[in-house]
Amino acid sequence: MQCHAIPLTAELVSFVDRIYEQNRIALHGSIISIEEWHSAFGDDADPHEVNFIIIADNQPAAWLKLNGLNKEEPSISMLVVDDSFKRCGVGSFAVHFAGEYIKSLGKSSLFIYTTKDNEPAAQCYLKNGYKVAEEINYAVGDGIIRPGFKFKKDFTEP
């Protein structure tokens, strides 16, 4: 499968809306209207985040959001893979792309947070060289504090 990443454009916001909704329960997310999505990626966008769409075999396959670009240790704050592209390397590509992007900014590490019940995500991160930095409790999209993991990859390690 051939994958590459492109910056999120207004034309692809409906794709983000669709795959977020596919995965909303696993993400413990709240319902978000298409208008809210457009606002979040438009004038109200966080200036310290970037959003990418992962393209697999010429089709949108995943949404990747990186946050904290103004910090020493940024994070992947969202990685959502379309149901039809799960378990075929798209998530691994996205995690690798995120690391390369962060390294190109001169950063030495990258964090990823996930809830403990999101085992497919945790396995993807572990498989791609991330280590559990700590077990945490944090508020997810639905506002409920849940147990989770803070994963870290240090790019200065061999």
Short mmCIF file of C-alpha atoms in Angstrom, two decimals:
data_model
loop_
_atom_site.label_atom_id
_atom_site.label_comp_id
_atom_site.label_asym_id
_atom_site.label_seq_id
_atom_site.Cartn_x
_atom_site.Cartn_y
_atom_site.Cartn_z
CA MET A 1 0.00 0.00 0.00
CA GLN A 2 1.37 3.40 -0.99
CA CYS A 3 0.90 6.12 1.65
CA HIS A 4 1.72 9.79 1.86
CA ALA A 5 0.56 12.75 3.93
CA ILE A 6 -0.99 16.01 2.77
CA PRO A 7 -2.00 19.07 4.79
CA LEU A 8 -5.68 19.15 5.75
CA THR A 9 -7.68 21.37 3.40
CA ALA A 10 -11.24 22.67 3.64
CA GLU A 11 -12.30 20.09 1.03
CA LEU A 12 -11.24 17.27 3.36
CA VAL A 13 -12.99 18.46 6.54
CA SER A 14 -16.00 16.25 5.70
CA PHE A 15 -13.63 13.25 5.67
CA VAL A 16 -12.40 14.19 9.17
CA ASP A 17 -16.02 14.47 10.30
CA ARG A 18 -16.84 11.01 8.89
CA ILE A 19 -13.89 9.10 10.35
CA TYR A 20 -14.13 10.89 13.68
CA GLU A 21 -17.76 9.76 13.89
CA GLN A 22 -16.73 6.19 12.93
CA ASN A 23 -14.30 6.21 15.86
CA ARG A 24 -16.07 8.54 18.31
CA ILE A 25 -16.94 5.81 20.82
CA ALA A 26 -13.35 4.46 20.94
CA LEU A 27 -12.11 8.05 21.28
CA HIS A 28 -14.66 8.81 24.02
CA GLY A 29 -15.50 11.89 22.00
CA SER A 30 -18.48 14.18 21.90
CA ILE A 31 -20.66 14.86 18.88
CA ILE A 32 -19.15 17.59 16.71
CA SER A 33 -21.09 19.30 13.93
CA ILE A 34 -19.57 19.93 10.51
CA GLU A 35 -19.76 23.66 11.25
CA GLU A 36 -17.69 23.14 14.40
CA TRP A 37 -15.12 21.20 12.39
CA HIS A 38 -14.82 23.97 9.83
CA SER A 39 -14.42 26.50 12.64
CA ALA A 40 -11.78 24.39 14.42
CA PHE A 41 -9.68 24.17 11.27
CA GLY A 42 -10.38 27.72 10.08
CA ASP A 43 -9.94 31.05 11.81
CA ASP A 44 -10.24 29.43 15.26
CA ALA A 45 -7.44 26.94 14.58
CA ASP A 46 -4.71 26.53 17.16
CA PRO A 47 -1.59 28.18 15.67
CA HIS A 48 0.59 25.55 17.37
CA GLU A 49 -0.99 22.52 15.70
CA VAL A 50 -0.94 21.00 12.25
CA ASN A 51 -3.38 18.57 10.66
CA PHE A 52 -2.64 16.06 7.95
CA ILE A 53 -4.66 13.60 5.94
CA ILE A 54 -2.93 10.31 5.25
CA ILE A 55 -3.60 9.16 1.71
CA ALA A 56 -3.40 5.42 1.02
CA ASP A 57 -3.70 4.14 -2.53
CA ASN A 58 -5.00 7.57 -3.61
CA GLN A 59 -7.81 7.62 -1.01
CA PRO A 60 -8.08 9.55 2.28
CA ALA A 61 -7.36 6.95 4.95
CA ALA A 62 -6.54 8.74 8.23
CA TRP A 63 -6.45 12.07 10.05
CA LEU A 64 -3.34 13.02 12.02
CA LYS A 65 -3.14 16.05 14.33
CA LEU A 66 0.08 17.24 15.96
CA ASN A 67 -0.11 19.69 18.87
CA GLY A 68 2.29 21.70 20.97
CA LEU A 69 4.60 22.63 18.13
CA ASN A 70 5.70 25.61 20.23
CA LYS A 71 6.85 23.27 23.01
CA GLU A 72 10.02 21.26 23.39
CA GLU A 73 7.99 18.04 23.42
CA PRO A 74 5.00 18.14 21.04
CA SER A 75 2.41 15.37 20.80
CA ILE A 76 0.20 13.47 18.45
CA SER A 77 -3.16 14.57 19.77
CA MET A 78 -5.29 12.70 17.24
CA LEU A 79 -4.78 9.75 14.95
CA VAL A 80 -7.95 8.34 13.48
CA VAL A 81 -7.91 5.68 10.77
CA ASP A 82 -10.85 4.98 8.48
CA ASP A 83 -12.40 1.58 9.21
CA SER A 84 -11.57 0.30 5.71
CA PHE A 85 -7.84 1.01 6.25
CA LYS A 86 -7.33 -0.39 9.75
CA ARG A 87 -4.69 -3.06 10.29
CA CYS A 88 -2.93 -2.48 6.98
CA GLY A 89 -0.12 -0.11 7.95
CA VAL A 90 -1.82 3.29 7.69
CA GLY A 91 -1.53 3.98 11.43
CA SER A 92 2.13 2.96 11.44
CA PHE A 93 2.79 5.21 8.45
CA ALA A 94 1.09 8.12 10.24
CA VAL A 95 3.12 7.60 13.43
CA HIS A 96 6.35 7.41 11.41
CA PHE A 97 5.43 10.50 9.38
CA ALA A 98 4.68 12.40 12.61
CA GLY A 99 8.12 11.53 13.97
CA GLU A 100 9.86 12.65 10.78
CA TYR A 101 7.86 15.88 10.74
CA ILE A 102 8.70 16.63 14.37
CA LYS A 103 12.40 15.86 13.79
CA SER A 104 12.39 18.26 10.81
CA LEU A 105 11.35 20.99 13.27
CA GLY A 106 14.40 20.26 15.40
CA LYS A 107 12.46 18.51 18.17
CA SER A 108 14.00 15.53 19.94
CA SER A 109 10.91 13.65 21.13
CA LEU A 110 7.22 13.14 20.58
CA PHE A 111 4.41 12.15 22.95
CA ILE A 112 1.17 10.31 22.30
CA TYR A 113 -1.67 9.96 24.79
CA THR A 114 -4.31 7.26 24.67
CA THR A 115 -6.80 5.66 26.99
CA LYS A 116 -6.04 2.20 28.33
CA ASP A 117 -9.09 0.74 26.62
CA ASN A 118 -7.80 1.73 23.16
CA GLU A 119 -5.64 -1.37 22.76
CA PRO A 120 -5.22 -1.15 18.96
CA ALA A 121 -3.70 2.34 19.33
CA ALA A 122 -1.42 1.28 22.17
CA GLN A 123 -0.18 -1.72 20.16
CA CYS A 124 0.51 0.50 17.15
CA TYR A 125 2.58 2.91 19.24
CA LEU A 126 4.55 0.13 20.92
CA LYS A 127 5.19 -1.57 17.58
CA ASN A 128 6.59 1.70 16.24
CA GLY A 129 9.14 2.24 19.00
CA TYR A 130 7.18 4.32 21.49
CA LYS A 131 7.52 3.46 25.16
CA VAL A 132 5.07 3.99 27.99
CA ALA A 133 6.46 7.05 29.75
CA GLU A 134 3.80 6.93 32.46
CA GLU A 135 0.33 5.81 33.32
CA ILE A 136 -1.98 8.81 33.63
CA ASN A 137 -5.55 9.89 34.18
CA TYR A 138 -6.77 12.56 31.81
CA ALA A 139 -9.97 14.11 30.51
CA VAL A 140 -10.84 12.94 27.03
CA GLY A 141 -13.23 14.47 24.51
CA ASP A 142 -16.37 13.60 26.47
CA GLY A 143 -14.97 15.37 29.54
CA ILE A 144 -14.65 12.21 31.63
CA ILE A 145 -11.32 11.51 33.31
CA ARG A 146 -10.10 8.10 32.19
CA PRO A 147 -7.00 6.00 32.84
CA GLY A 148 -4.50 6.11 30.04
CA PHE A 149 -0.94 6.00 28.86
CA LYS A 150 1.52 8.68 27.91
CA PHE A 151 3.79 7.22 25.24
CA LYS A 152 7.11 8.80 24.28
CA LYS A 153 9.65 8.33 21.56
CA ASP A 154 13.04 9.93 21.96
CA PHE A 155 14.67 10.59 18.60
CA THR A 156 18.13 11.05 20.11
CA GLU A 157 18.30 7.37 21.08
CA PRO A 158 19.96 5.04 18.54
#
